[in-house]
Short mmCIF file of C-alpha atoms and ligand atoms in Angstrom, two decimals:
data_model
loop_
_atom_site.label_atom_id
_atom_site.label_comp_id
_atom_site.label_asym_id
_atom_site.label_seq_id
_atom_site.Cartn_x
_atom_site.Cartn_y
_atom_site.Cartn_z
CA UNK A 425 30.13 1.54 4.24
CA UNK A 426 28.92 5.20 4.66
CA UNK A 427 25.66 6.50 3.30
CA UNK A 428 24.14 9.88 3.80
CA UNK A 429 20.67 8.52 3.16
CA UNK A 430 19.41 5.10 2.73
CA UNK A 431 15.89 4.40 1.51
CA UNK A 432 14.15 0.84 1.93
CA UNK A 433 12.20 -0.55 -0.67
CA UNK A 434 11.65 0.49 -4.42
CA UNK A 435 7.89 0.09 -4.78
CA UNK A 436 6.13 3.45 -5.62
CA UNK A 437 7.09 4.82 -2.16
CA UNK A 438 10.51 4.44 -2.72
CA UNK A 439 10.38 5.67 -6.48
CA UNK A 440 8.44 8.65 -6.08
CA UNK A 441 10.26 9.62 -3.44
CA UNK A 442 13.84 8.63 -5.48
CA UNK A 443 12.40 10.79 -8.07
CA UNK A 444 11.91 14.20 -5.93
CA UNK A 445 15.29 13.65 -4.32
CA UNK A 446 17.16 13.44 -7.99
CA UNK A 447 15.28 16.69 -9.06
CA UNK A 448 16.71 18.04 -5.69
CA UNK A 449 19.96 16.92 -6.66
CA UNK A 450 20.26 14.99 -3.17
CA UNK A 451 22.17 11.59 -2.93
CA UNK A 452 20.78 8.55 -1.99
CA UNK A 453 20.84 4.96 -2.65
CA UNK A 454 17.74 2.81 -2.70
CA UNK A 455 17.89 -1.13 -1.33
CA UNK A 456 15.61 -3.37 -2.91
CA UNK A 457 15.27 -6.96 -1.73
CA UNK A 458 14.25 -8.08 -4.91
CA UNK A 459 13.60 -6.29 -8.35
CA UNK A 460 11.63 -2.69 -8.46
CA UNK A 461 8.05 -3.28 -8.29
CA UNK A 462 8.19 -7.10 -6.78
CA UNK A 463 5.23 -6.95 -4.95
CA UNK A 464 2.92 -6.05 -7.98
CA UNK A 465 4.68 -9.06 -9.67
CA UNK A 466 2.85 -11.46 -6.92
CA UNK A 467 -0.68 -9.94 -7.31
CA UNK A 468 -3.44 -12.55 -7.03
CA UNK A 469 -4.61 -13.64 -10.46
CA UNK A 470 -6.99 -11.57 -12.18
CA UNK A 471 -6.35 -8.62 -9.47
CA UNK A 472 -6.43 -5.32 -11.31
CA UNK A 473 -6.17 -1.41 -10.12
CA UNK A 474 -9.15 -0.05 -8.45
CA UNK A 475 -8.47 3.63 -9.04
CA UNK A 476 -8.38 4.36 -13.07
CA UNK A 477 -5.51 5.39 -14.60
CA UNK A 478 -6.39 8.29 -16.92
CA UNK A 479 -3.72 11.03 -18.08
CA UNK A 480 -5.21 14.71 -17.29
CA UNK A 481 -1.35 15.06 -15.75
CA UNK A 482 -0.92 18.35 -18.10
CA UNK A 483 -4.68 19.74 -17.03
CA UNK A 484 -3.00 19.39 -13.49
CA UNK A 485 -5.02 16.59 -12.83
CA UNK A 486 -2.26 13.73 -12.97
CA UNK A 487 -2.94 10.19 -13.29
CA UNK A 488 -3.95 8.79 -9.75
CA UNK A 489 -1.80 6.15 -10.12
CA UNK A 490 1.28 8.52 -11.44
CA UNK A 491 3.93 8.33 -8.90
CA UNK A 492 5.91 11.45 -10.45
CA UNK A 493 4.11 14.67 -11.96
CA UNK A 494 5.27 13.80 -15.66
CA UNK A 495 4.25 10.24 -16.15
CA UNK A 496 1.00 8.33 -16.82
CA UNK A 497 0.70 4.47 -16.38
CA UNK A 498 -2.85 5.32 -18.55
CA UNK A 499 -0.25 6.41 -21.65
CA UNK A 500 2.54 3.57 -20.97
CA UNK A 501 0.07 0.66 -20.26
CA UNK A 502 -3.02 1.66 -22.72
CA UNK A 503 -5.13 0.67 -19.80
CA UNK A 504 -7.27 1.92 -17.43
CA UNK A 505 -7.10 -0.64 -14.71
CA UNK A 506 -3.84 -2.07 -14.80
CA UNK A 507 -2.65 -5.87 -13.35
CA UNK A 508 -0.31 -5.65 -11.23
CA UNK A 509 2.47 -7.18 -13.47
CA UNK A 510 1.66 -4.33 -15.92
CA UNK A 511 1.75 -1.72 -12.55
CA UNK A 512 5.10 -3.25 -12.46
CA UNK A 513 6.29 -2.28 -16.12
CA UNK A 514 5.82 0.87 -15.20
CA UNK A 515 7.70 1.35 -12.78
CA UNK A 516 10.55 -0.05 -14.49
CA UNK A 517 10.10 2.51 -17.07
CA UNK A 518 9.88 5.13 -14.57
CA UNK A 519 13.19 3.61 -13.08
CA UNK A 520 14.79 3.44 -16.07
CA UNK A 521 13.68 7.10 -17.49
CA UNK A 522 14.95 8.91 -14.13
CA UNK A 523 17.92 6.75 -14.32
CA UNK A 524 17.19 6.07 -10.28
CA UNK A 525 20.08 4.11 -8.60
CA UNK A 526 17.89 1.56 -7.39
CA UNK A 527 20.16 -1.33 -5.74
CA UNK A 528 18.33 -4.66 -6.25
CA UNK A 529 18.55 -7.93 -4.33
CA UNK A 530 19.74 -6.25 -1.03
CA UNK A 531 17.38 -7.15 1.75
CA UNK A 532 17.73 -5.53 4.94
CA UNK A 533 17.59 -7.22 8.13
CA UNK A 534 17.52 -4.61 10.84
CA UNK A 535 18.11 -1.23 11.21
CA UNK A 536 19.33 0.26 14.29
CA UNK A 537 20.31 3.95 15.82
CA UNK A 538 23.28 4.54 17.80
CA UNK A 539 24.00 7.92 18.73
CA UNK A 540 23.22 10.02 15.36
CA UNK A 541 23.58 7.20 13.34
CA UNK A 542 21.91 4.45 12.06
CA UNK A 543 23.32 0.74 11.30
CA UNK A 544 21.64 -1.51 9.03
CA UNK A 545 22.27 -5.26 8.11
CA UNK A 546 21.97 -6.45 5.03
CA UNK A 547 22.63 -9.68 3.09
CA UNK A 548 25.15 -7.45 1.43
CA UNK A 549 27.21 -6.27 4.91
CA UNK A 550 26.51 -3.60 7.30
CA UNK A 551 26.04 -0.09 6.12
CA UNK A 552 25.67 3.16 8.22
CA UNK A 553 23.44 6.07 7.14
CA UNK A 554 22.71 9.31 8.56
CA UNK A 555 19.38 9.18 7.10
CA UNK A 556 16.98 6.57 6.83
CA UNK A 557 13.47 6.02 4.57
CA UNK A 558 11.21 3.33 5.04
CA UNK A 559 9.29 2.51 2.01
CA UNK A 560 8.90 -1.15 3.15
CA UNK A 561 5.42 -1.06 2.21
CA UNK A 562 2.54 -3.18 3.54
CA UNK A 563 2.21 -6.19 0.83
CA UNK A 564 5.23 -8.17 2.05
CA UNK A 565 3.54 -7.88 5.58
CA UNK A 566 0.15 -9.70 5.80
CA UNK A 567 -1.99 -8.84 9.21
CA UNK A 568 -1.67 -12.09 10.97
CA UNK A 569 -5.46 -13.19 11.39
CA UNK A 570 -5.34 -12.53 15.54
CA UNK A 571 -8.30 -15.33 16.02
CA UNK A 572 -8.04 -19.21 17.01
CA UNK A 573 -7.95 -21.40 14.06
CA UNK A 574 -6.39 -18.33 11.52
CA UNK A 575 -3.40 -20.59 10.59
CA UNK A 576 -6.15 -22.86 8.35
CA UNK A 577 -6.85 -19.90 6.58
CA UNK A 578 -5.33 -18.33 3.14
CA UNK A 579 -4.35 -15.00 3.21
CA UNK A 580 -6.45 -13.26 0.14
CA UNK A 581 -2.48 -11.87 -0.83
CA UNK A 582 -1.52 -15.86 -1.67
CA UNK A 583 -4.59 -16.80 -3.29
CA UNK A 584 -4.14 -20.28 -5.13
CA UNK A 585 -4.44 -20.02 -8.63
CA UNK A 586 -8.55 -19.26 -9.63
CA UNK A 587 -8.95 -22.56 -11.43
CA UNK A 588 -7.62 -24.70 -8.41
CA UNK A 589 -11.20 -23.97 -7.16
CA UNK A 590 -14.04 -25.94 -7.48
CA UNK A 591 -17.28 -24.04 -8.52
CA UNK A 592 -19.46 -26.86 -6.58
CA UNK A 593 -18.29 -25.57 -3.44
CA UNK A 594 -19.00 -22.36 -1.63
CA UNK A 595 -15.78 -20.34 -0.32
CA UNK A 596 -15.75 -18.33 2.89
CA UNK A 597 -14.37 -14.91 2.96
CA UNK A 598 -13.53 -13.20 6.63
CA UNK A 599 -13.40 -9.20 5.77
CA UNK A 600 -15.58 -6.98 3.65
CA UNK A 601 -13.38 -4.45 2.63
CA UNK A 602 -11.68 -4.23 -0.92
CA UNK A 603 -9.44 -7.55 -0.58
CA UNK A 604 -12.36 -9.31 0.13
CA UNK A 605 -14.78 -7.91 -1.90
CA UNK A 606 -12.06 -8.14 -4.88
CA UNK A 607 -11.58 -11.77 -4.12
CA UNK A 608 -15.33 -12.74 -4.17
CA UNK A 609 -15.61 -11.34 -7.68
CA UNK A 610 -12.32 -12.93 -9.53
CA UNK A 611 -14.08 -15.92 -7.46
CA UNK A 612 -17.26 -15.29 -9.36
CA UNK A 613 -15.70 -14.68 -12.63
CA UNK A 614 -14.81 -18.17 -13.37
CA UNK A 615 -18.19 -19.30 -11.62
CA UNK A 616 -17.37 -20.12 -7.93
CA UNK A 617 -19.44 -18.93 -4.95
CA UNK A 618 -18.27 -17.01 -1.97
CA UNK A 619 -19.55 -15.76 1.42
CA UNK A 620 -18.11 -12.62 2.26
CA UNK A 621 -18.19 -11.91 6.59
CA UNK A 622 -18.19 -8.33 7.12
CA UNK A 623 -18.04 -7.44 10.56
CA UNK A 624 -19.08 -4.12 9.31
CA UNK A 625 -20.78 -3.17 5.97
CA UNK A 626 -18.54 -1.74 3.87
CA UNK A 627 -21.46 -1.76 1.06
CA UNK A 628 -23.75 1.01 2.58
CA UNK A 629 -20.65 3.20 3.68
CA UNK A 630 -21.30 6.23 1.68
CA UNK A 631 -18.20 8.32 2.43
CA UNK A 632 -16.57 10.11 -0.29
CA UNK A 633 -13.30 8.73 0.81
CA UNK A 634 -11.69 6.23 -1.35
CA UNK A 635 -10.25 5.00 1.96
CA UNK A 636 -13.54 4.05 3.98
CA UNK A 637 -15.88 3.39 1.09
CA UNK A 638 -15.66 0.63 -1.61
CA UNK A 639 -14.38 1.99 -5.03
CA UNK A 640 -16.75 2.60 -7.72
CA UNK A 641 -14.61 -0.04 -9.93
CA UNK A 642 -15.89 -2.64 -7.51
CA UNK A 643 -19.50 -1.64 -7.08
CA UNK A 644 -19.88 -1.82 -10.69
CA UNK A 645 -18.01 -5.10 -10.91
CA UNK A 646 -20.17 -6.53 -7.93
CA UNK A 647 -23.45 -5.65 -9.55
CA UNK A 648 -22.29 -8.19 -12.59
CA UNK A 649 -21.70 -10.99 -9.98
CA UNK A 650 -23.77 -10.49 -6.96
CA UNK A 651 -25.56 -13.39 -7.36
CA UNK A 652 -22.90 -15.75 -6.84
CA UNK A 653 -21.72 -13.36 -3.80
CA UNK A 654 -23.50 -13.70 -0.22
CA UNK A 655 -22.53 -11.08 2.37
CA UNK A 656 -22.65 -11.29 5.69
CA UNK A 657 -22.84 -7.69 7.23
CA UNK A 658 -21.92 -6.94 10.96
CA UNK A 659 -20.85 -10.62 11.52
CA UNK A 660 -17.65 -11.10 13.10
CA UNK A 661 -15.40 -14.65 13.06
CA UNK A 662 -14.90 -15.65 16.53
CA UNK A 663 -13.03 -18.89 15.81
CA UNK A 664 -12.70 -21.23 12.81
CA UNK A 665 -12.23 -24.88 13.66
CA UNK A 666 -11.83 -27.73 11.60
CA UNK A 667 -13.55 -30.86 11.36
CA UNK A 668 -12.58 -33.18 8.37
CA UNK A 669 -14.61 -32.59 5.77
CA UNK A 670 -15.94 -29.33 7.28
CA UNK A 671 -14.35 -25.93 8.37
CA UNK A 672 -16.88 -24.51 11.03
CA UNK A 673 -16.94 -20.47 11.87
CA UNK A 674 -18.33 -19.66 14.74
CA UNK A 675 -19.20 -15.63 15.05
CA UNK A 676 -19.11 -13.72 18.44
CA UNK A 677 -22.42 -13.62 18.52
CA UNK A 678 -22.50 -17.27 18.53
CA UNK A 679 -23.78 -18.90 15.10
CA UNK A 680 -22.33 -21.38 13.18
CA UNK A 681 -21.46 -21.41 9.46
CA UNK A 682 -20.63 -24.74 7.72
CA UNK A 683 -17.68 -25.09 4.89
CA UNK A 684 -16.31 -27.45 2.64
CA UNK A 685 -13.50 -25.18 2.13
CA UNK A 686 -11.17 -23.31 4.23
CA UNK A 687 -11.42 -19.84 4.56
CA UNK A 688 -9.88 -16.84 2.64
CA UNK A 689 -8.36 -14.09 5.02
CA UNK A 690 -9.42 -10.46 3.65
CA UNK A 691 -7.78 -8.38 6.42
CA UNK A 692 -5.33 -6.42 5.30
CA UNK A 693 -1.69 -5.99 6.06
CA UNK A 694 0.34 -3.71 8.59
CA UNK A 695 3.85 -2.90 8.33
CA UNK A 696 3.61 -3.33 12.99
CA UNK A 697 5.04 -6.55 11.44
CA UNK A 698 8.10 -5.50 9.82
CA UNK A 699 11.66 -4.80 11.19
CA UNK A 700 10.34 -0.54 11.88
CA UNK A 701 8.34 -1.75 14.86
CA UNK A 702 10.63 -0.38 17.78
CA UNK A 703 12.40 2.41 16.06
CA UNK A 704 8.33 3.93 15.68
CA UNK A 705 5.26 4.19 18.32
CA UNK A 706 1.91 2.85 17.51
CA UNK A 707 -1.27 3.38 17.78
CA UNK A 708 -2.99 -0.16 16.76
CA UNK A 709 -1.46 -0.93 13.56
CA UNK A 710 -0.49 2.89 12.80
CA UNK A 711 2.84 4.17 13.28
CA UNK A 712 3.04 7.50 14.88
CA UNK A 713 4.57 10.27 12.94
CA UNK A 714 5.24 13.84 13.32
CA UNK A 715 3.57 16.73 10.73
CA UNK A 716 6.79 15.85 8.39
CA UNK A 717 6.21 12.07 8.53
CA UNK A 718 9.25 11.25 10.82
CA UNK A 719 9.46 8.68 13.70
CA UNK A 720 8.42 10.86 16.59
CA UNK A 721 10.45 8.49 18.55
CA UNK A 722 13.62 7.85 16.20
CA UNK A 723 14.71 11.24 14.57
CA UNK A 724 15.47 11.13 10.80
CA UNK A 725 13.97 8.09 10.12
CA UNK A 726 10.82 8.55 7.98
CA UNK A 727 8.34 6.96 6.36
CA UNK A 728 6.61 7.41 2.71
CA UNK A 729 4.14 4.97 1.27
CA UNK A 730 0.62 3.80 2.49
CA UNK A 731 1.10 3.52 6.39
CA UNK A 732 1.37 7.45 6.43
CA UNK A 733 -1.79 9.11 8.14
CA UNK A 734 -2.26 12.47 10.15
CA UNK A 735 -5.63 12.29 12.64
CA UNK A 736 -8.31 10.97 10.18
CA UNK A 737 -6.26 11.81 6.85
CA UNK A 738 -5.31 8.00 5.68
CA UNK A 739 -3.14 8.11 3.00
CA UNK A 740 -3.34 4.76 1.56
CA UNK A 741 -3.84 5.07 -1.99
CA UNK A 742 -0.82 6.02 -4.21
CA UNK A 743 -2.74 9.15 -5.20
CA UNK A 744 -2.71 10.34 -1.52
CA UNK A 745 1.06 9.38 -0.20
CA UNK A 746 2.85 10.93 -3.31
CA UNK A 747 1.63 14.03 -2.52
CA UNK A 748 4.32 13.66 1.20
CA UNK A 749 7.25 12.65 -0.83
CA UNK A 750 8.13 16.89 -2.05
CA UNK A 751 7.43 16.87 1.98
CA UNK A 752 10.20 14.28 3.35
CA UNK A 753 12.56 15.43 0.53
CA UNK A 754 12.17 19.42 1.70
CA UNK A 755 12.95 18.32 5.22
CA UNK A 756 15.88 16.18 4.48
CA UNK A 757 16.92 18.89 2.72
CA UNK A 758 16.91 21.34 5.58
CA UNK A 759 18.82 19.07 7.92
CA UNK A 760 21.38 19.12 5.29
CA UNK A 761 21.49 23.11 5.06
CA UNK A 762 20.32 23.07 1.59
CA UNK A 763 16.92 24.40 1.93
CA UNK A 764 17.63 27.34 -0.33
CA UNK A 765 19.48 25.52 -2.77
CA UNK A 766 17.55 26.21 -6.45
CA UNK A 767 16.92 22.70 -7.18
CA UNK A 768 15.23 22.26 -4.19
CA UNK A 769 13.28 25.33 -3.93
CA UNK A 770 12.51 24.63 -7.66
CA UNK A 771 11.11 21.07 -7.48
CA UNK A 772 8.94 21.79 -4.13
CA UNK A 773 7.69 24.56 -6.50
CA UNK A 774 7.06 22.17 -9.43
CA UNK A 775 5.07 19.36 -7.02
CA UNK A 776 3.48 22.21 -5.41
CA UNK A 777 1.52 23.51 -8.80
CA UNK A 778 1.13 20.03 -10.01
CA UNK A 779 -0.55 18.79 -7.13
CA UNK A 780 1.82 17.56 -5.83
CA UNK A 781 2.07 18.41 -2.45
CA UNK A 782 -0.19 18.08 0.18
CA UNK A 783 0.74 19.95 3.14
CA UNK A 784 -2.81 22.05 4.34
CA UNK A 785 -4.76 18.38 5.43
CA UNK A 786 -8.17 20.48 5.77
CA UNK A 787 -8.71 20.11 2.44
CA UNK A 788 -9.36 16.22 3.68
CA UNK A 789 -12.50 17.17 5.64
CA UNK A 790 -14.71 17.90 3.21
CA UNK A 791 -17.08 15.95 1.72
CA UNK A 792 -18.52 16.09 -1.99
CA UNK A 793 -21.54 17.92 -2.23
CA UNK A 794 -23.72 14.94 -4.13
C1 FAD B 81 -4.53 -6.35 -4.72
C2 FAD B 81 -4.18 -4.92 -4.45
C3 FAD B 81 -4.82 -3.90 -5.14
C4 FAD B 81 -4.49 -2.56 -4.92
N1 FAD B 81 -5.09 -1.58 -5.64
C5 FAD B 81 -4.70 -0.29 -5.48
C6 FAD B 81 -5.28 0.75 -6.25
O1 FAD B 81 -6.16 0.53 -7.07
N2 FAD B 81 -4.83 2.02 -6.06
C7 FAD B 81 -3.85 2.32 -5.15
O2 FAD B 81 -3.47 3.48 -5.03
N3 FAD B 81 -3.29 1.35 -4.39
C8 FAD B 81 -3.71 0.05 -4.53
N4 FAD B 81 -3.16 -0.92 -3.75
C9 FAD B 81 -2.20 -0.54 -2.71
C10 FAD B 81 -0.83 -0.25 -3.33
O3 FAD B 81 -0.40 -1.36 -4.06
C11 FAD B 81 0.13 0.06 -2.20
O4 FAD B 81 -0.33 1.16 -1.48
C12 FAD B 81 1.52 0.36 -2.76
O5 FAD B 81 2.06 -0.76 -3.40
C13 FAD B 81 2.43 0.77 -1.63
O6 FAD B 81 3.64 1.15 -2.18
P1 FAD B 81 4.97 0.95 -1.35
O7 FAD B 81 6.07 1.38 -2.25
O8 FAD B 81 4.83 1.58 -0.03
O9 FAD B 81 5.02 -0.62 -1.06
P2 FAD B 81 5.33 -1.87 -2.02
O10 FAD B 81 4.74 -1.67 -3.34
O11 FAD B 81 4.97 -3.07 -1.24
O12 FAD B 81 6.92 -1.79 -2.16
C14 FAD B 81 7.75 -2.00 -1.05
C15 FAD B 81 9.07 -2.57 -1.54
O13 FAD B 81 9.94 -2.72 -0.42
C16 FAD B 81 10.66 -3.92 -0.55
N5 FAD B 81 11.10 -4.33 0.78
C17 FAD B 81 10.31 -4.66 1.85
N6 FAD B 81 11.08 -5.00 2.90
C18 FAD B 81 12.36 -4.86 2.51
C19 FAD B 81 13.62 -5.08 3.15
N7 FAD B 81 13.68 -5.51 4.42
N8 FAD B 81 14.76 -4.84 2.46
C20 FAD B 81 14.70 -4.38 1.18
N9 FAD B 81 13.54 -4.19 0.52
C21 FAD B 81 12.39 -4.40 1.17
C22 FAD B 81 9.63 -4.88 -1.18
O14 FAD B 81 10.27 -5.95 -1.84
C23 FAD B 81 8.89 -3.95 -2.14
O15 FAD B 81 9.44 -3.96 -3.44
C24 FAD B 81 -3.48 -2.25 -3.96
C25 FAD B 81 -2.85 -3.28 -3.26
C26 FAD B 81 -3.18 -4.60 -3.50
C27 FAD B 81 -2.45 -5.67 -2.75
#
C-alpha cells in the first residue's frame, strides 16, 4: 500500500510532530509497534521527570515537557515531576484530543529507498512512502556496553525491581551522567548503597546546559542521599570479570574494585543501533543531518526526537527537539508545493510566537550570566 508520508514511532517525537502536520492539514499515518507512549510505560521504578512540568504555556513560556503549544502535562497530571506511566497518560490525552491517526501494534522491520521511493516491512505487509520520519527514539535502543565482561551487566533501562536488592550489599554503577546518577538515588531511597564510576565528573560540570550538566532535580535529590552514594570521578571500567562470589572492575588505569553484585550499566542509548543506520552517516553515535534535519545521505527521510543535534546544539530534551518539528513539517510541505498554503503558513506562524520554533541556533551559545 501507498503512503505519502510515513512516520515511525508515536513517542513525543512522533506526536508533536503528528500534531504540526494536522494543523498543516498534511496526511500522514503514524506506525507504532506497540501503544503511544510504550517506552514511558517501561520506566525503571521510582524514575520520575527531571525537567519540571509547570504551565506558563499562555505567558509563552510552555511547559518543558509540552510536546504541542496548547497543552501542559503540569495541568493534566497535577504534578511537577511526572513517572513515566503518568508521561504516558498524557500523551494519550494528547492523542486522543488531536484525534492523531496513530496506527498501533505495527512494527517496522526495515526501511529501504529505491529510486524516489521508500519500502518498508512491517509485521502488517510492505508499504511504500514517498516520505519517511523516524521518531524511533533512543529508549528501545540501549548503547551496548563496548567493554569485555558488559554482557554481566544490567542496563540501568531494565533495572530489577528496587526491592529485589539487598541493602547489605554495595551496587556498582559504570556512568555518571543522569541514568546513573538517577539510579544511585532510587537505590538510596529504599536504603541500598551504590558506587557510581564516572569517567568524567559530571558533578562539578557547571554548564548552563541541561544537556552537559546534571539537572537541578538531581542535585537536590543527591544532597538527601549522598551518603549512601560513593562516586568515583575520572575512573574509567576497563573490564569487569567475574569470579563467583565477586564481580571484579578493573579501570584503565589499572585498579581493582571488588563486588558482591554485578554491575548496573548507566551509558546511555543510541539509535546507531536501530534499523536507520545505513540510510544516515555518523559521526560516533550521531547521525548526520542537514540544517532541516534530513538524512544528508537518504533524501526525505528525516528525523525528529532526541538524536537531532547541529555542531554543539544537542537537542535531547523534549523541550529542545519540539522546537524542529514546525521545521520538518515546513519542509515537507515545500516538497509537496504547499508552502503557501494558509494552514501551513499559519501554524509555522503559531509555533513561531509560541516558541516554538527554533531555527537561529546562536541563541544556543550563550551562557547564563550567574
Ligand atoms: C529514565 C528517563 C528519564 C528521562 N527524563 C527526561 C526529562 O526529564 N526530560 C526530557 O525532556 N527527557 C527525558 N528523558 C528522555 C525522553 O524520554 C526522550 O528524549 C523521549 O522519550 C524521546 O522521544 P521519542 O519520541 O523520540 O522516543 P520514544 O519516547 O522512545 O518513542 C519512540 C517510539 O517509537 C516506537 N518504535 C521504535 N522502533 C519502532 C519500529 N521499528 N516500528 C514501530 N515503532 C517503533 C517505540 O515503541 C516508541 O513508542 C528521559 C528518558 C529516560 C529513559
Amino acid at each position: 500500500m501507498h503512503k505519502k508520508l510515513i512516520i515511525i514511532g508515536a513517542g513525543p517525537a512522533g506526536i508533536g510532530l503528528s500534531i504540526v502536520l494536522k494543523k498543516m492539514r498534511l496526511g500522514f499515518t503514524l506506525f507504532e509497534k506497540d501503544t503511544v507512549g510504550s517506552t514511558f510505560d517501561q520506566w525503571p521504578e521510582g524514575t520520575q521527570f527531571l525537567s519540571p512540568s509547570f504551565a506558563g504555556n499562555f505567558f509563552k513560556a510552555p511547559d518543558l515537557n509540552a510536546v504541542c503549544p496548547d497543552t501542559a502535562p503540569s495541568v493534566l497530571l497535577r504534578t511537577e515531576h511526572p513517572t513515566g506511566a503518568e508521561y504516558a497518560q498524557y500523551l494519550r490525552a494528547v492523542v486522543r484530543h488531536y484525534k492523531l491517526p496513530v496506527e498501533e501494534g505495527i512494527v517496522v522491520y526495515s526501511i529501504e529507498k529505491k529510486d524516489a521511493v521508500f519500502g518498508l516491512k512491517t509485521n502488517q505487509g510492505d508499504f511504500t512512502a514517498d516520505f519517511v520520519v523516524w521518531a524511533g527514539g533512543e529508549f528501545s535502543f540501549p548503547k551496548p556496553g563496548g567493554i569485555p565482561g558488559a554482557e554481566l551487566t544490567t542496563h540501568s533501562s531494565q533495572l530489577p525491581a528496587l526491592d529485589s536488592f539487598d541493602a547489605s550489599q554495595v551496587v556498582p554503577i559504570v556512568g555518571g551522567y543522569e541514568s546513573g546518577y538517577d539510579t544511585a538515588i532510587n537505590l538510596a531511597k529504599v536504603g541500598v548503597r551504590s558506587v557510581i564510576f564516572d569517567r568524567h565528573h559530571h558533578l562539578t560540570e557547571t554548564r548552563s546546559d541541561s544537556s552537559f550538566a546534571l539537572s537541578p532535580y538531581t542535585l537536590s535529590r543527591l544532597k538527601k542521599h549522598q551518603t549512601l552514594i560513593t562516586i568515583k570521578p575520572y575512573v574509567s571500567i576497563a573490564q569487569i570479570e567475574h569470579k563467583a562470589p565477586y564481580y571484579f572492575l578493573q579501570t584503565e588505569s589499572g585498579e581493582t574494585f571488588q563486588f558482591e553484585v554485578p554491575p548496573i550499566l548507566a551509558n546511555g542509548f543510541s539509535a546507531k543501533h536501530s534499523l536507520i543506520k545505513d540510510l544516515f552517516e555518523w559521526e560516533g553515535n550521531t547521525p548526520k543531518i542537514t540544517s532541516d534535519d534530513e538524512s544528508t545521505i537518504t533524501p526525505n527521510l528525516f528525523l525528529v526526537g532526541p538524536q537531532v543535534k547541529h555542531v554543539n546544539v544537542v537537542f535531547c530534551f523534549i523541550y529542545k527537539f519540539r522546537q524542529r518539528f514546525a521545521i520538518v513539517a515546513e519542509t515537507i510541505a515545500q516538497r509537496l508545493g504547499q508552502e503557501d498554503d494558509r494552514f501551513v503558513a499559519q501554524t509555522v506562524a503559531e509555533y513561531e510566537d509560541r516558541n516554538f520554533y527554533l531555527k537561529d541556533l546562536t541563541c544556543c551559545e550563550h551562557e547564563c550570566v550567574c
